[in-house]
XYZ file of C-alpha atoms in Angstrom:
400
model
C 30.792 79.847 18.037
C 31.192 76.874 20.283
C 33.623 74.336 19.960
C 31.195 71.596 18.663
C 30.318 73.080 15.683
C 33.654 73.071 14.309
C 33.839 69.242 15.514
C 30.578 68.805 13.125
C 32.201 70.625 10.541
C 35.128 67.935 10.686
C 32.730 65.350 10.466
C 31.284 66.826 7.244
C 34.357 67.223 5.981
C 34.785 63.731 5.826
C 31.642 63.222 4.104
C 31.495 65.954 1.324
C 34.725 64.699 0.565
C 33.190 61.007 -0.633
C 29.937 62.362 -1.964
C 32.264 64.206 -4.384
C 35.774 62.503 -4.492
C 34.101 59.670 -7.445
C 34.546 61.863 -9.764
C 38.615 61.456 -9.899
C 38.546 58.024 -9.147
C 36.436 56.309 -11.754
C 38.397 55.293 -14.358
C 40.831 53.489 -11.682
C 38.025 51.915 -9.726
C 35.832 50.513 -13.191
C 39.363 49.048 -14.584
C 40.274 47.673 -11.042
C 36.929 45.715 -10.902
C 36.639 45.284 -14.658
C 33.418 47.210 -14.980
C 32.807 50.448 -17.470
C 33.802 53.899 -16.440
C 29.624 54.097 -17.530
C 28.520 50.893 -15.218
C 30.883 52.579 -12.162
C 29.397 55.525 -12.268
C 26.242 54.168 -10.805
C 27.570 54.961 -7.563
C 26.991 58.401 -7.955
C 23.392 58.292 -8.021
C 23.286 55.803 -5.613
C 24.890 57.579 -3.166
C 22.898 60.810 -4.196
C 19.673 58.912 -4.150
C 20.193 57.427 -0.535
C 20.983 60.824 1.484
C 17.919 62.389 -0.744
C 15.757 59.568 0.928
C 17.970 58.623 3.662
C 17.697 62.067 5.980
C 14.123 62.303 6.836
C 13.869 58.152 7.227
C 17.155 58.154 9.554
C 16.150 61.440 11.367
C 12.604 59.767 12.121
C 14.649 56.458 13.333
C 17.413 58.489 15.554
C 14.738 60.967 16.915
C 14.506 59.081 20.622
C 18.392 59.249 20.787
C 20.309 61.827 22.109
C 21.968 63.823 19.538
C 25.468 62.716 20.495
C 24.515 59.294 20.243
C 22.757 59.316 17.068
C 26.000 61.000 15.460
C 28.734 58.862 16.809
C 26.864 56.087 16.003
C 25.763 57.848 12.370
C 29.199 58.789 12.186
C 31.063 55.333 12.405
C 28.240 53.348 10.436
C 29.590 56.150 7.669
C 33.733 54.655 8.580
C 32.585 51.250 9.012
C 30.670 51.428 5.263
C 33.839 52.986 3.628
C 36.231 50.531 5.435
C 34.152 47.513 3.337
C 34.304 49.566 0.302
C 37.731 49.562 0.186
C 38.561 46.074 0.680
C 35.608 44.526 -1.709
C 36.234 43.159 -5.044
C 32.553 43.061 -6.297
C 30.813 45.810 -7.628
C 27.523 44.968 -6.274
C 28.628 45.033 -2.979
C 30.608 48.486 -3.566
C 27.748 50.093 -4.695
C 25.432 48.528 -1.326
C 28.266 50.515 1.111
C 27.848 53.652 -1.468
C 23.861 53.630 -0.244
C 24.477 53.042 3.763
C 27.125 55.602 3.289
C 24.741 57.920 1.943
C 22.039 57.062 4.541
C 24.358 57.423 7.319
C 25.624 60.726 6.042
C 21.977 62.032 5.499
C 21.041 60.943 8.889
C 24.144 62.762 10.301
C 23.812 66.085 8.483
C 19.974 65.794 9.608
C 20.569 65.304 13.577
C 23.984 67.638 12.987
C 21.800 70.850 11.528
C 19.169 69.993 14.104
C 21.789 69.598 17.060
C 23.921 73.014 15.177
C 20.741 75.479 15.845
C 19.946 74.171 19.701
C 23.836 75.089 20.595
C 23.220 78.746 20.094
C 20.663 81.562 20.602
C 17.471 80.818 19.208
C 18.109 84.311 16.791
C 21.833 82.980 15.785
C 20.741 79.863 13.633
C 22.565 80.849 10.523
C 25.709 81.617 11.798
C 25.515 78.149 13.999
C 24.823 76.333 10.463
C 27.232 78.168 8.638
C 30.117 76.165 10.547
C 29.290 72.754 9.585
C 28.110 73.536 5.975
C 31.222 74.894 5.890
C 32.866 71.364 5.856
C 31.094 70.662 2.602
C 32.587 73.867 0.453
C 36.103 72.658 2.715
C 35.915 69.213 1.024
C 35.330 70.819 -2.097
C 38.861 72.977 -1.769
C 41.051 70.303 -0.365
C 39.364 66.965 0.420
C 38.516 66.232 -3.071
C 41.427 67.386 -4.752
C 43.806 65.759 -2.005
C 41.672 61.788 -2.355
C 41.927 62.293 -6.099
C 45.374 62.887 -5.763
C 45.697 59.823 -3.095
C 43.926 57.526 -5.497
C 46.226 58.322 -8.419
C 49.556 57.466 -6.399
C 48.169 54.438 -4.387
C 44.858 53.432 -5.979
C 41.181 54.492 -5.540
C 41.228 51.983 -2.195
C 43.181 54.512 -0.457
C 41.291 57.230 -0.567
C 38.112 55.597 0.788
C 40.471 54.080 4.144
C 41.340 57.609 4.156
C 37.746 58.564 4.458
C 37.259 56.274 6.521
C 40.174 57.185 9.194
C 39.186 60.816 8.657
C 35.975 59.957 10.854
C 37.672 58.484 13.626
C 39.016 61.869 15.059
C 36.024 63.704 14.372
C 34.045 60.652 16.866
C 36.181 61.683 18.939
C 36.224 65.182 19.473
C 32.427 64.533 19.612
C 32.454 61.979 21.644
C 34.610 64.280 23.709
C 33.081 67.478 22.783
C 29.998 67.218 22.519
C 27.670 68.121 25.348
C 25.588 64.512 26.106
C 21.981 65.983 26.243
C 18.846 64.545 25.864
C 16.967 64.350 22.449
C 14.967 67.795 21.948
C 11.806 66.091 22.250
C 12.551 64.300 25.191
C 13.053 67.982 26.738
C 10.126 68.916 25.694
C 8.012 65.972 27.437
C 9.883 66.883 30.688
C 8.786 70.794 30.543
C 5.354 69.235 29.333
C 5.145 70.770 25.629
C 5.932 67.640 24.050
C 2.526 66.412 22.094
C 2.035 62.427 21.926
C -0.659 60.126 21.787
C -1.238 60.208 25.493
C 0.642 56.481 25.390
C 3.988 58.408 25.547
C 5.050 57.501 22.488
C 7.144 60.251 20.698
C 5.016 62.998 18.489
C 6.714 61.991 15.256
C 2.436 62.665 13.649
C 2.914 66.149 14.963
C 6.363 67.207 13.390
C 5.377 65.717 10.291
C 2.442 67.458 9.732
C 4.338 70.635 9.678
C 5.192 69.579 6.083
C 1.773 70.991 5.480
C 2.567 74.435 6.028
C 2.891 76.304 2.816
C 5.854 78.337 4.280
C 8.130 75.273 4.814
C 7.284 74.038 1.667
C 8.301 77.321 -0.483
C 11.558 77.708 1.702
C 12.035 73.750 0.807
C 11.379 74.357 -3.210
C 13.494 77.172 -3.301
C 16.015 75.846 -1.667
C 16.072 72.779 -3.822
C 15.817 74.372 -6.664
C 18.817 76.674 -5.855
C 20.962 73.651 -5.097
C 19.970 71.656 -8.345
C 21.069 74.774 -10.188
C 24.346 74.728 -7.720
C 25.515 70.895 -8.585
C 23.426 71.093 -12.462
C 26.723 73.563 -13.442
C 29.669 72.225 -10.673
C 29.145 68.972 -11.991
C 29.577 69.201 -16.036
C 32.550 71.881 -15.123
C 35.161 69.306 -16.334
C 33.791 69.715 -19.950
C 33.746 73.433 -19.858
C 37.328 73.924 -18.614
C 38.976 71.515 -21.135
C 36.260 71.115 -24.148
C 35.314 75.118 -24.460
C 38.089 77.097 -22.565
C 40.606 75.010 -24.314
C 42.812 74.450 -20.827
C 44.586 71.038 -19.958
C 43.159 68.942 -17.464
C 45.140 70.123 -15.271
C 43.120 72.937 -14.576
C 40.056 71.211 -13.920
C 40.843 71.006 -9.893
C 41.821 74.709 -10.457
C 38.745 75.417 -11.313
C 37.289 73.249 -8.562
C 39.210 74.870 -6.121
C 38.302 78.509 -7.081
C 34.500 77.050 -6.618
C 35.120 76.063 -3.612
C 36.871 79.027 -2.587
C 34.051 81.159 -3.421
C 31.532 78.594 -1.960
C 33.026 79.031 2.105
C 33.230 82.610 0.895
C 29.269 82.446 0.306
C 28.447 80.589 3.147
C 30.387 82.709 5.524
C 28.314 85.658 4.375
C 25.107 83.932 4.773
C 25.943 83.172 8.753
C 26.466 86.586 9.050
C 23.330 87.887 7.284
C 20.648 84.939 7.149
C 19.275 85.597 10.524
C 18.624 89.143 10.508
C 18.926 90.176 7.103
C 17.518 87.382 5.309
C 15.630 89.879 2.860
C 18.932 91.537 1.447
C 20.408 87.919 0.288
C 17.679 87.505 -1.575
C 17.317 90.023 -3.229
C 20.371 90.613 -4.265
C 22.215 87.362 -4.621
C 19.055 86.089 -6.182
C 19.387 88.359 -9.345
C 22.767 88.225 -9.626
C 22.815 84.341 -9.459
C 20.664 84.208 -12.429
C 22.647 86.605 -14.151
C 26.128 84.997 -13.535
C 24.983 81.199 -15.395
C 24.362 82.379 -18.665
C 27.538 85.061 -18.360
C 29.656 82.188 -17.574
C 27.980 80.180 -20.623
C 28.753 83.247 -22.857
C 32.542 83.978 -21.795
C 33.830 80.339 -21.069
C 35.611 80.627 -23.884
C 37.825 82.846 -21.693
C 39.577 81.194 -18.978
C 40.280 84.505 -17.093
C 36.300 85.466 -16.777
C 35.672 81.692 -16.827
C 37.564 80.853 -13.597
C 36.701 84.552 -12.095
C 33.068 83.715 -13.064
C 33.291 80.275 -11.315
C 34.429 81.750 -8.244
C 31.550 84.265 -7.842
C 28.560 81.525 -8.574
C 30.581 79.509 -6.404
C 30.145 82.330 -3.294
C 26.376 83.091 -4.929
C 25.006 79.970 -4.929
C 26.001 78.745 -1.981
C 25.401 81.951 0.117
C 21.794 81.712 -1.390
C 21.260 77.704 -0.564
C 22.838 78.675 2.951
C 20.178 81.409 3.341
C 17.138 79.504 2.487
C 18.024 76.482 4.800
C 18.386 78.208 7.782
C 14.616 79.568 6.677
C 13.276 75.367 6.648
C 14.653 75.343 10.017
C 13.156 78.398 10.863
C 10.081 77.783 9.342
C 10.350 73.788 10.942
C 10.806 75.214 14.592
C 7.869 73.288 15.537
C 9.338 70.328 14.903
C 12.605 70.160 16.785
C 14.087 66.645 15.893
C 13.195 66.497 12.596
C 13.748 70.442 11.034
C 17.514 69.403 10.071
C 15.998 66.409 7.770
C 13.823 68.497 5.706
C 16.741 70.979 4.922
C 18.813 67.743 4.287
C 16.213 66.555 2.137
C 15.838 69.712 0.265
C 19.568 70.108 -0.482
C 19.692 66.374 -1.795
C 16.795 66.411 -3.947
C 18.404 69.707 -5.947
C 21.695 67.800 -6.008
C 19.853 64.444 -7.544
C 17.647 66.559 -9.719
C 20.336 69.220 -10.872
C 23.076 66.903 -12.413
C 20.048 64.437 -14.283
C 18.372 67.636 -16.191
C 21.793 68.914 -16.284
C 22.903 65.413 -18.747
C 20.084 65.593 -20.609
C 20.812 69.014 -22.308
C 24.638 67.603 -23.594
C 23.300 66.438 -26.192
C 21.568 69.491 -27.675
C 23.132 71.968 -29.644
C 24.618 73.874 -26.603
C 27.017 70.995 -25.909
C 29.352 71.128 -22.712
C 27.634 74.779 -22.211
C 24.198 73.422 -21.585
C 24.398 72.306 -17.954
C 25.153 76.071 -18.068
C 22.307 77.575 -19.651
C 20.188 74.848 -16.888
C 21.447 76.064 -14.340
C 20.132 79.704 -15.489
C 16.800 77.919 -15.723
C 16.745 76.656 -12.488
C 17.577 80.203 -10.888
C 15.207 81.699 -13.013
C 12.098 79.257 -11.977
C 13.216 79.305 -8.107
C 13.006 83.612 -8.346
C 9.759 83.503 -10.473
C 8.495 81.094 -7.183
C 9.843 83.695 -4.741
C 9.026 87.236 -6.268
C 5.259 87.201 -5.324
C 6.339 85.698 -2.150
C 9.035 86.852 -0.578
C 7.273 88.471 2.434
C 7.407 84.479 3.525
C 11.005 84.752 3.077
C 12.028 87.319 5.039
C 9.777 87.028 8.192
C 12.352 86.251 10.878
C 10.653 83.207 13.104
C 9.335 80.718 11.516
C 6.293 81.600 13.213
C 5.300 84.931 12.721
């Protein structure tokens, strides 16, 4: 794979490691600007809510640009937002940087999936996306576990600078890296299949109306609805490991850990498979995916199965939500600049979605289990949606 893939990968290292790294630094940060653990955790959906939004509105703005110049400067807007974070006092303002983080980061991972699939052959788009996606599951393993570490021995501050000098190397191994080509649509006006207005003003009418074809939109549902069932269970873990396994909290990063081993496990498999074999994930990650939520509901009580368990939906889910974006940008080939922003948008509506129906069922009778037994639902709706049509699925150009 070529080298600036695994410079992407850095950069969404960086970033998977503050969309998730709140989580073990929220009781510092509310008590540090005299706020409720309840009131600070506002910045989660905040962030959440701005890359949901934030990757097809960014994508749309950055589309003129070349790609290396829309993630350098995506890229440092990201540092530059986390850099004010850290040395603010008000919560207001905190939470401001938490949304241009998030649209800088959805804007990035947009142009970044885009930019991944035009660095290979046209037939190798999975394993091209399966590098940078792998910086997510990465920040999952280590970058979470090592800021909520950070903020525990020098303060929640620390870990966003962290963040924030985390981006500079990965500007510049683009910067450096990064071949300096011309935005894919300005290509295509030079070869003359670029569609405008006849004014020469860029055909953003045309790539947009490929969100009317009804075999984006399935591979967009399902792979939404896959990723709310991902972050509906990885994000009410905590509970499980401590409340119904009975294990310190201690283990709670354990258990993080073995999700995100199993996670680059699952999208490693996808690259391999998701071009060519797209069928086979499906069908069977798809059943066993529905099968493993409601097992790990039923044997949580056992921390052996439940951390085994946690590990395999880990590698499932991900493997499956790797699968069925490379099929949007498939399916989106006809819109070159902005295919990566629909995936991006897919993936962030699940993980906005997921966690809220996810909240609603702790209250219910299930308790800490019921994100669980969501999850499960979620699976269950996204394979009821793909059953009749999975001949959409498995067609190999988006096109055909």
């Amino acid at each position: 794979m070529p080298l600036p893939l695994y410079l992407l990968a850095l950069a969404v290292f960086a970033m998977g490691t503050s969309e998730f790294m709140l989580a073990g630094l929220l009781p510092d940060l509310a008590a540090d600007l005299h706020v409720s653990v309840a009131t600070a955790g506002q910045l989660g959906p905040a962030f959440a809510i701005g890359m949901a939004a934030g990757a097809p509105m960014m994508a749309a703005l950055t589309r003129t640009w070349p790609a290396r110049t829309s993630l350098l400067g995506l890229l440092l807007a990201f540092a530059a937002a986390h850099a004010t974070g850290a040395t603010t006092t008000s919560l207001p303002l905190l939470c401001a940087t938490r949304v241009l983080a998030a649209l800088a980061c959805a804007g990035f991972l947009a142009v970044a999936l885009t930019t991944a699939a035009t660095l290979v052959a046209p037939d190798r788009k999975g394993r091209a996306l399966a590098v940078p996606l792998s910086g997510t599951t990465l920040a999952t393993i280590a970058g979470v576990p090592a800021g909520a570490a950070l903020g525990t021995l020098l303060g929640w501050r620390a870990t966003f600078w962290a963040v924030a000098a985390l981006c500079l190397p990965a500007a510049a191994g683009l910067l450096h890296g990064l071949p300096a080509r011309p935005a894919p649509h300005a290509a295509g006006r030079s070869n003359g299949t670029d569609r405008s207005n006849g004014t020469g003003e860029p055909a953003l009418r045309t790539e947009l109306a490929q969100l009317r074809r009804p075999r984006l939109l399935l591979a967009m549902a399902l792979g939404a609805l896959v990723n709310a069932a991902t972050f509906a269970g990885f994000t009410f873990l905590a509970p499980v490991v401590t409340d119904t396994a009975g294990l310190d909290r201690l283990w709670i990063p354990v258990a993080l850990v073995f999700f995100g081993a199993g996670s680059l496990l699952g999208v490693t498999a996808a690259g391999r498979l998701a071009d060519h074999r797209p069928g086979l994930v499906l069908a069977t990650g798809g059943p066993l995916l529905l099968t493993g939520w409601p097992a790990l509901a039923l044997l949580a009580d056992e921390p052996a199965a439940l951390l085994a368990l946690v590990f395999v939906q880990g590698a499932l889910s991900f493997a499956l939500g790797a699968t069925l974006i490379t099929r949007v940008l498939y399916e989106a080939s006809a819109a070159p600049t902005m295919a990566g922003s629909y995936a991006t948008a897919a993936l962030n509506t699940g993980a906005t979605a997921g966690p809220l129906l996810a909240a609603t069922t702790l209250g219910t009778t299930a308790g800490p289990l019921g994100p669980l037994w969501a999850s499960a639902l979620l699976v269950l709706l996204a394979l009821l949606l793909a059953v009749p049509l999975r001949g959409v699925l498995t067609a190999r150009r988006g096109g055909a």
